[in-house]
Amino acid sequence: MSHPDKYLLNDPKDLVVESLQGLCATHNFLGLDGPNKVVFCKDYEDIKENQVTLISGGGSGHEPAHAGYVGSGMLTAAVAGQVFASPSSGQILKALRRVASPDHGSLIIVKNYTGDVINFGRAIERARWEGIVKDIKMVIVADDVGVTSGQEARDPETGEASDVGRRGLAGTVLVHKVAGAAAALGESLDEVYRAAQSVTSNLATIGVSLSTCTVPGSSGESRHLGPKEVEFGLGIHGEPGFETKPLETVKDTVTQMLRKILESPEMRTKLGRHQTKPHSVVLLVNNLGSTTLLEMNAATREALLYLRSHHVRVLRAYTGAFVTALDMHGISITLLAVHESREKAILRYLSHEAHVPGWNNASGASEVSLSALTIPLRKEGSQTLLSAENLAAHNAPEVAVEGSGFLRDVWKPAIIAACESAIEVEPTVTRYDTVWGDADCGLTLKSGATAIMDGFSKDADFHIPLDTKAPDHTIAAISELVEDSMGGTSGGLYCIMLDAVAAQIQGLTSEIGNDGLTLTQWAQCLTAALETLQRYTTARKGHRTLMDSLIPFIESFGQSASSDQQETTLQALSKAVEAARQGMEATKKMVPRRGRATYIGDQGSADSEKYQIPDPGAYGLVAIFEGILKANQGSQ
């Protein structure tokens, strides 16, 4: 839930003007009529003398719309209302008096909301009576296909059912772009109007979100979605959508959105499979407010893949924040269907540069290349050495891949058990890391463990080899998978340790018996690998890191190997796991001296609640050791 006092302002009424002042101060080609909240091109006198002028606007809270699209190549002026409220007809009339072109005419672009249509309409009629402009036309954008047939739309200001029809959403920006370019290229008002109408009549947009939005000065969100719920079809003022579902993957969510668009009456006749030559499309993926770029780009990828799978050609693709809904955590997807006869003109308009704050000319500059969407896995370097094909060239395939002897009977069960243990403790590790780190330790560990387990699958593209003639390849392959799946500091530490162990085992290959490494050999390999690891990290025992588990584990192995009591490897492993566990428990009272935990407050307060939990990395490593021990005990 969003916090109601999250916005940086003293009075909600001041926020809109203050925002427009900041916009204009940082873009010196923009002027501001503060009392009427009108942003305009400073060179509007030259513009209206030479071309059709464009005016748009609406409620605030949708930034960069609408003031962010004022400038050369798009709007001549934009009128802002208060948050989610239409500007008054008086404000709009002030904008028309300033920028309406008496000779070339003006085009008004309005989103389909009752207040906007009425107030802009009244201003237009007043301007006509005053003789401000030779001719003036209005285009109403209604691209929302989330309002299903037979469902009443809701007025954004009153919440009451109305006959207003489909709402205007992010597709409005494509109308701004096309009409603005047509005007800048010197086309007449009729031509600019037709260009805008051709876009409006071929638009379809649907929104989806994990939250509604918080209006400045309100007591909080008007509605609340569950922590794992997603709402389809909601409006840019937080109006309810047509369906709420359990949260699914990005792919599933985007698929449902595009399916809804393609099945809508607006798009079905243009993009349906029955068409002998369906239209191409322009794709716009819009950030509704607080969605991360990581999510935005992933959603764009899925949209492109879906459209390709349905044989829909994407002429241009745009991703970004175009028409937001304050802090709403969601996206909308817009398709503009482009008929072959209009393709050349639409691409010309879209390619025409616009110098405005809210439009990136580098985005969507050329037809979308789909080659980057699916990059095949290539085996390079050590992956080639470790590939099943390479091993099979020197051994029977079933030996290279399936393995035999101690690798199949001892190592593989132990590795799988270690991974299962790491996956099982992920929630606990994540909870601990939420207190002491950035909450990613558990998921990172789980990701590595899952990748390793997948590496034993016959269907895996990258197999973990189990060849008793080259046991070092098994460890090196695991290191490769860890690097690809984990990342971060912990992933790097695991990889260095695994690579060092592989190198030590490689030197012992000719001495390894049919039962695998002896206790002495294990101690030798682990001790040497630890020395290698310590060349790359200054973390040691007592620093509150995973080293507080790893070092006692390896030291215990060394002590068992040098003992006169002739311990078995299993006995030594049991003692080593206990030593690691004790080291992990000791971290509960340690002041962190390495790692991300050093940036967390209260380091010096040993009595703080934070010190009642162990280091997450040390805890996760002990779980891995315990899994190995459990598997070995079960095999005895």
Coordinates of C-alpha atoms in Angstrom, one line a residue, residues 182-545:
A182 CA 1.8 16.5 -40.0
A183 CA 1.4 20.1 -38.8
A184 CA 5.2 20.7 -38.6
L185 CA 5.5 19.4 -42.2
G186 CA 3.1 22.1 -43.4
E187 CA 0.0 20.1 -44.0
S188 CA -3.4 21.8 -43.9
L189 CA -5.8 21.5 -41.0
D190 CA -8.0 19.0 -42.9
E191 CA -4.9 16.9 -43.6
V192 CA -3.7 17.1 -40.0
Y193 CA -7.2 16.2 -38.8
R194 CA -7.4 13.2 -41.1
A195 CA -3.9 12.0 -39.9
A196 CA -5.1 12.3 -36.3
Q197 CA -8.4 10.5 -37.0
S198 CA -6.6 7.7 -38.9
V199 CA -4.6 7.0 -35.8
T200 CA -7.5 7.4 -33.4
S201 CA -9.7 5.0 -35.3
N202 CA -7.0 2.3 -35.4
L203 CA -5.9 2.4 -31.7
A204 CA -6.5 -0.1 -29.0
T205 CA -5.1 0.0 -25.5
I206 CA -5.4 -2.0 -22.3
G207 CA -3.9 -1.4 -18.9
V208 CA -2.9 -3.8 -16.1
S209 CA -1.6 -3.0 -12.6
L210 CA -0.6 -4.5 -9.3
S211 CA -1.9 -1.4 -7.4
T212 CA -4.1 1.5 -7.8
C213 CA -2.7 5.0 -7.1
T214 CA -2.4 7.5 -4.3
V215 CA -3.8 10.9 -5.0
P216 CA -1.8 13.8 -3.3
G217 CA -3.6 14.9 -0.1
S218 CA -5.9 11.9 0.0
S219 CA -6.0 9.4 2.9
G220 CA -4.4 6.7 0.7
E221 CA -5.3 4.4 -2.1
S222 CA -9.0 4.4 -3.0
R223 CA -9.0 0.6 -3.5
H224 CA -6.5 -2.1 -2.6
L225 CA -5.4 -5.1 -4.5
G226 CA -4.0 -8.2 -2.7
P227 CA -0.3 -8.7 -2.5
K228 CA -0.4 -11.3 -5.3
E229 CA -3.2 -9.9 -7.4
V230 CA -3.2 -8.1 -10.8
E231 CA -6.1 -6.1 -12.2
F232 CA -6.9 -5.9 -15.9
G233 CA -8.5 -3.0 -17.7
L234 CA -8.3 -0.4 -14.9
G235 CA -8.3 3.3 -15.9
I236 CA -5.6 5.9 -15.5
H237 CA -7.4 7.4 -12.5
G238 CA -7.6 4.1 -10.7
E239 CA -11.1 3.2 -12.0
P240 CA -11.8 -0.5 -11.6
G241 CA -11.0 -2.8 -14.4
F242 CA -12.9 -5.8 -15.8
E243 CA -11.1 -8.5 -14.0
T244 CA -8.8 -9.2 -11.0
K245 CA -6.6 -12.4 -11.1
P246 CA -3.8 -14.0 -9.2
L247 CA -0.4 -12.6 -10.3
E248 CA 1.3 -14.6 -13.0
T249 CA 4.5 -14.3 -15.0
V250 CA 5.3 -11.3 -17.3
K251 CA 4.7 -13.6 -20.3
D252 CA 1.3 -14.7 -19.0
T253 CA 0.2 -11.2 -18.2
V254 CA 1.3 -9.7 -21.5
T255 CA -0.3 -12.6 -23.4
Q256 CA -3.7 -11.9 -21.7
M257 CA -3.4 -8.2 -22.5
L258 CA -2.6 -8.7 -26.2
R259 CA -5.2 -11.4 -26.6
K260 CA -7.8 -9.0 -25.2
I261 CA -6.6 -6.3 -27.7
L262 CA -6.6 -8.6 -30.7
E263 CA -10.0 -10.0 -29.9
S264 CA -11.5 -6.5 -29.5
P265 CA -13.9 -5.3 -32.3
E266 CA -11.4 -2.5 -33.0
M267 CA -8.6 -4.8 -33.9
R268 CA -10.3 -8.1 -34.9
T269 CA -11.3 -6.8 -38.3
K270 CA -7.8 -5.3 -38.9
L271 CA -5.5 -7.9 -37.4
G272 CA -7.6 -11.1 -37.5
R273 CA -6.3 -14.3 -39.0
H274 CA -9.0 -14.2 -41.7
Q275 CA -7.4 -11.2 -43.2
T276 CA -5.5 -12.1 -46.4
K277 CA -2.9 -9.4 -45.6
P278 CA -3.4 -8.1 -42.1
H279 CA -2.3 -4.7 -41.0
S280 CA 1.1 -4.0 -39.5
V281 CA 1.2 -2.4 -36.1
V282 CA 3.0 0.2 -34.0
L283 CA 3.5 -1.0 -30.4
L284 CA 3.6 1.3 -27.4
V285 CA 4.4 -0.2 -23.9
N286 CA 3.5 2.5 -21.4
N287 CA 4.7 2.7 -17.7
L288 CA 1.7 3.7 -15.6
G289 CA 3.9 5.2 -12.9
S290 CA 6.2 3.1 -10.7
T291 CA 7.0 0.1 -12.9
T292 CA 10.8 -0.5 -13.1
L293 CA 12.7 -0.5 -16.4
L294 CA 13.6 -4.1 -15.7
E295 CA 9.9 -5.0 -15.9
M296 CA 9.1 -2.6 -18.8
N297 CA 11.7 -4.1 -21.1
A298 CA 10.7 -7.6 -20.2
A299 CA 7.1 -6.8 -21.0
T300 CA 8.2 -5.3 -24.3
R301 CA 10.1 -8.4 -25.2
E302 CA 7.1 -10.6 -24.4
A303 CA 4.8 -8.4 -26.5
L304 CA 7.1 -8.6 -29.5
L305 CA 7.4 -12.3 -29.2
Y306 CA 3.6 -12.7 -28.9
L307 CA 3.0 -10.5 -31.9
R308 CA 5.6 -12.4 -33.9
S309 CA 4.0 -15.7 -33.0
H310 CA 0.7 -14.3 -34.4
H311 CA 2.3 -13.1 -37.6
V312 CA 1.8 -9.4 -36.8
R313 CA 4.5 -7.2 -38.2
V314 CA 5.8 -4.5 -35.8
L315 CA 6.8 -1.4 -37.6
R316 CA 7.9 0.5 -34.6
A317 CA 8.1 -0.2 -30.9
Y318 CA 8.2 2.4 -28.1
T319 CA 8.8 1.7 -24.4
G320 CA 8.6 4.3 -21.6
A321 CA 6.4 6.5 -19.4
F322 CA 4.0 8.2 -21.8
V323 CA 0.7 8.6 -19.9
T324 CA 1.1 7.6 -16.2
A325 CA -1.3 7.3 -13.3
L326 CA 0.8 8.8 -10.5
D327 CA 2.4 5.9 -8.6
M328 CA 0.4 3.1 -10.2
H329 CA 2.6 0.0 -10.5
G330 CA 1.4 -1.2 -13.9
I331 CA 1.7 -1.0 -17.6
S332 CA -0.5 -0.4 -20.6
I333 CA -0.1 -1.8 -24.1
T334 CA -1.2 0.1 -27.1
L335 CA -1.4 -1.2 -30.7
L336 CA -1.9 1.1 -33.6
A337 CA -3.0 -0.9 -36.7
V338 CA -1.4 0.5 -39.8
H339 CA -2.9 -0.4 -43.2
E340 CA -0.5 -0.9 -46.1
S341 CA -1.9 2.2 -47.8
R342 CA -1.0 4.4 -44.8
E343 CA 2.3 2.8 -43.8
K344 CA 4.6 5.2 -45.6
A345 CA 2.8 8.3 -44.2
I346 CA 2.6 6.9 -40.6
L347 CA 6.3 6.0 -40.7
R348 CA 7.1 9.5 -42.0
Y349 CA 5.2 11.1 -39.2
L350 CA 6.7 8.9 -36.5
S351 CA 10.2 9.4 -37.8
H352 CA 9.9 13.2 -37.8
E353 CA 11.9 14.6 -34.9
A354 CA 10.1 16.2 -32.1
H355 CA 11.9 18.4 -29.6
V356 CA 9.8 18.0 -26.5
P357 CA 10.6 16.8 -22.9
G358 CA 8.5 13.6 -23.0
W359 CA 9.5 12.0 -26.3
N360 CA 12.7 10.1 -27.1
N361 CA 13.5 10.5 -30.8
A362 CA 16.1 7.6 -30.6
S363 CA 13.3 5.2 -29.5
G364 CA 11.6 3.3 -32.2
A365 CA 13.7 5.0 -34.9
S366 CA 13.6 1.9 -37.2
E367 CA 11.7 -1.3 -37.7
V368 CA 12.0 -3.6 -34.8
S369 CA 14.7 -6.3 -35.1
L370 CA 13.6 -9.5 -33.6
S371 CA 17.0 -11.2 -33.8
A372 CA 17.9 -10.0 -30.3
L373 CA 14.8 -11.6 -28.7
T374 CA 15.9 -15.2 -28.7
I375 CA 19.7 -15.6 -28.6
P376 CA 20.7 -19.3 -28.9
L377 CA 23.0 -20.7 -26.2
R378 CA 26.6 -20.9 -27.6
K379 CA 29.2 -23.0 -25.9
E380 CA 32.4 -21.1 -25.6
G381 CA 35.7 -21.6 -23.7
S382 CA 35.3 -23.9 -20.8
Q383 CA 31.7 -24.7 -21.8
T384 CA 33.0 -26.3 -24.9
L385 CA 35.4 -28.4 -22.9
L386 CA 32.6 -29.4 -20.5
S387 CA 30.0 -30.1 -23.1
A388 CA 28.6 -33.6 -23.4
E389 CA 29.5 -33.7 -27.1
N390 CA 33.2 -33.1 -26.3
L391 CA 33.2 -35.7 -23.6
A392 CA 31.4 -38.2 -25.8
A393 CA 34.1 -37.8 -28.4
H394 CA 36.6 -39.4 -25.9
N395 CA 34.2 -41.7 -24.0
A396 CA 31.0 -43.6 -24.6
P397 CA 28.1 -41.1 -24.5
E398 CA 26.5 -42.8 -21.6
V399 CA 29.7 -42.6 -19.6
A400 CA 30.2 -38.9 -20.4
V401 CA 26.7 -37.8 -19.6
E402 CA 25.2 -40.4 -17.2
G403 CA 28.4 -41.4 -15.5
S404 CA 29.3 -44.4 -13.4
G405 CA 31.1 -45.3 -10.2
F406 CA 31.5 -42.8 -7.3
L407 CA 30.4 -39.8 -9.4
R408 CA 27.0 -41.3 -10.1
D409 CA 26.5 -43.1 -6.8
V410 CA 28.1 -40.7 -4.3
W411 CA 28.7 -37.2 -5.8
K412 CA 25.5 -36.8 -7.8
P413 CA 23.1 -37.7 -4.9
A414 CA 25.2 -35.4 -2.5
I415 CA 25.1 -32.5 -5.0
I416 CA 21.3 -32.9 -5.5
A417 CA 20.7 -33.1 -1.7
A418 CA 22.8 -30.0 -1.2
C419 CA 20.7 -28.1 -3.8
E420 CA 17.4 -29.3 -2.3
S421 CA 18.5 -28.2 1.1
A422 CA 19.5 -24.7 -0.3
I423 CA 16.1 -24.4 -2.0
E424 CA 14.3 -25.5 1.2
V425 CA 15.9 -22.8 3.4
E426 CA 15.4 -20.0 0.8
P427 CA 12.5 -18.3 2.7
T428 CA 14.6 -18.2 5.9
V429 CA 17.7 -16.9 4.2
T430 CA 15.6 -14.3 2.5
R431 CA 14.0 -13.2 5.8
Y432 CA 17.5 -12.9 7.4
D433 CA 18.8 -11.0 4.4
T434 CA 15.9 -8.6 4.6
V435 CA 17.2 -7.5 8.0
W436 CA 20.9 -7.5 7.2
G437 CA 21.2 -7.1 3.4
D438 CA 19.2 -6.4 0.3
A439 CA 16.9 -9.4 0.5
D440 CA 18.4 -11.2 -2.5
C441 CA 20.7 -13.8 -0.8
G442 CA 18.1 -16.5 -0.5
L443 CA 16.7 -16.1 -4.0
T444 CA 20.3 -16.0 -5.4
L445 CA 21.2 -19.2 -3.6
K446 CA 17.9 -20.9 -4.8
S447 CA 18.6 -19.8 -8.4
G448 CA 22.1 -21.4 -8.3
A449 CA 20.7 -24.6 -6.8
T450 CA 17.9 -24.9 -9.3
A451 CA 20.4 -24.4 -12.2
I452 CA 22.6 -27.1 -10.9
M453 CA 19.7 -29.6 -10.5
D454 CA 18.6 -28.7 -14.0
G455 CA 22.1 -29.6 -15.2
F456 CA 21.5 -33.2 -14.4
S457 CA 18.5 -33.4 -16.7
K458 CA 18.9 -35.4 -19.9
D459 CA 17.1 -32.5 -21.7
A460 CA 19.4 -29.9 -20.4
D461 CA 21.3 -27.9 -23.0
F462 CA 24.3 -27.8 -20.7
H463 CA 24.9 -31.1 -18.8
I464 CA 26.9 -31.7 -15.7
P465 CA 29.3 -34.5 -16.9
L466 CA 29.9 -37.5 -14.6
D467 CA 33.0 -39.1 -16.1
T468 CA 35.2 -40.8 -13.5
K469 CA 38.2 -40.2 -15.7
A470 CA 37.7 -36.4 -15.3
P471 CA 35.9 -35.7 -12.0
D472 CA 37.3 -32.1 -12.1
H473 CA 34.9 -31.6 -15.1
T474 CA 31.9 -32.2 -12.7
I475 CA 33.0 -29.4 -10.4
A476 CA 34.0 -27.0 -13.2
A477 CA 30.6 -27.5 -14.8
I478 CA 28.8 -26.7 -11.6
S479 CA 30.9 -23.5 -11.3
E480 CA 29.8 -22.5 -14.8
L481 CA 26.1 -23.0 -13.9
V482 CA 26.6 -21.1 -10.6
E483 CA 28.2 -18.2 -12.5
D484 CA 25.3 -18.0 -15.0
S485 CA 22.6 -18.2 -12.5
M486 CA 23.7 -16.5 -9.3
G487 CA 25.9 -13.5 -10.0
G488 CA 26.8 -11.0 -7.2
T489 CA 29.5 -11.4 -4.6
S490 CA 28.3 -14.7 -3.2
G491 CA 28.1 -16.2 -6.7
G492 CA 31.7 -15.0 -7.3
L493 CA 33.0 -16.5 -4.1
Y494 CA 31.3 -19.9 -4.8
C495 CA 32.7 -19.9 -8.3
I496 CA 36.3 -19.2 -7.2
M497 CA 36.1 -21.9 -4.6
L498 CA 34.6 -24.4 -7.0
D499 CA 37.2 -23.6 -9.7
A500 CA 40.0 -23.9 -7.2
V501 CA 38.7 -27.3 -6.1
A502 CA 38.4 -28.4 -9.7
A503 CA 42.0 -27.4 -10.3
Q504 CA 43.2 -29.4 -7.3
I505 CA 41.2 -32.5 -8.3
Q506 CA 42.6 -32.2 -11.8
G507 CA 46.1 -32.5 -10.3
L508 CA 45.1 -35.6 -8.4
T509 CA 43.2 -37.4 -11.2
S510 CA 45.7 -40.1 -11.7
E511 CA 45.8 -40.9 -7.9
I512 CA 42.0 -41.0 -7.4
G513 CA 40.7 -44.6 -6.8
N514 CA 37.5 -46.3 -7.7
D515 CA 35.8 -45.1 -4.5
G516 CA 36.7 -41.4 -5.1
L517 CA 38.8 -39.0 -3.1
T518 CA 40.2 -40.1 0.2
L519 CA 39.9 -38.0 3.4
T520 CA 43.5 -36.8 3.0
Q521 CA 42.9 -35.8 -0.7
W522 CA 39.7 -34.0 0.2
A523 CA 41.5 -32.1 3.0
Q524 CA 44.3 -31.2 0.6
C525 CA 42.0 -30.0 -2.1
L526 CA 39.8 -27.9 0.2
T527 CA 42.7 -26.4 2.1
A528 CA 44.4 -25.3 -1.1
A529 CA 41.2 -24.0 -2.6
L530 CA 40.6 -21.9 0.5
E531 CA 44.0 -20.4 0.2
T532 CA 43.1 -19.5 -3.4
L533 CA 39.8 -17.9 -2.4
Q534 CA 41.5 -15.8 0.3
R535 CA 43.7 -14.2 -2.3
Y536 CA 40.5 -12.6 -3.7
T537 CA 38.6 -11.7 -0.5
T538 CA 39.7 -10.1 2.7
A539 CA 36.7 -11.7 4.6
R540 CA 37.8 -14.0 7.4
K541 CA 36.4 -15.7 10.5
G542 CA 34.7 -13.1 12.7
H543 CA 33.7 -10.8 9.8
R544 CA 30.1 -12.0 9.7
T545 CA 30.1 -13.6 6.3

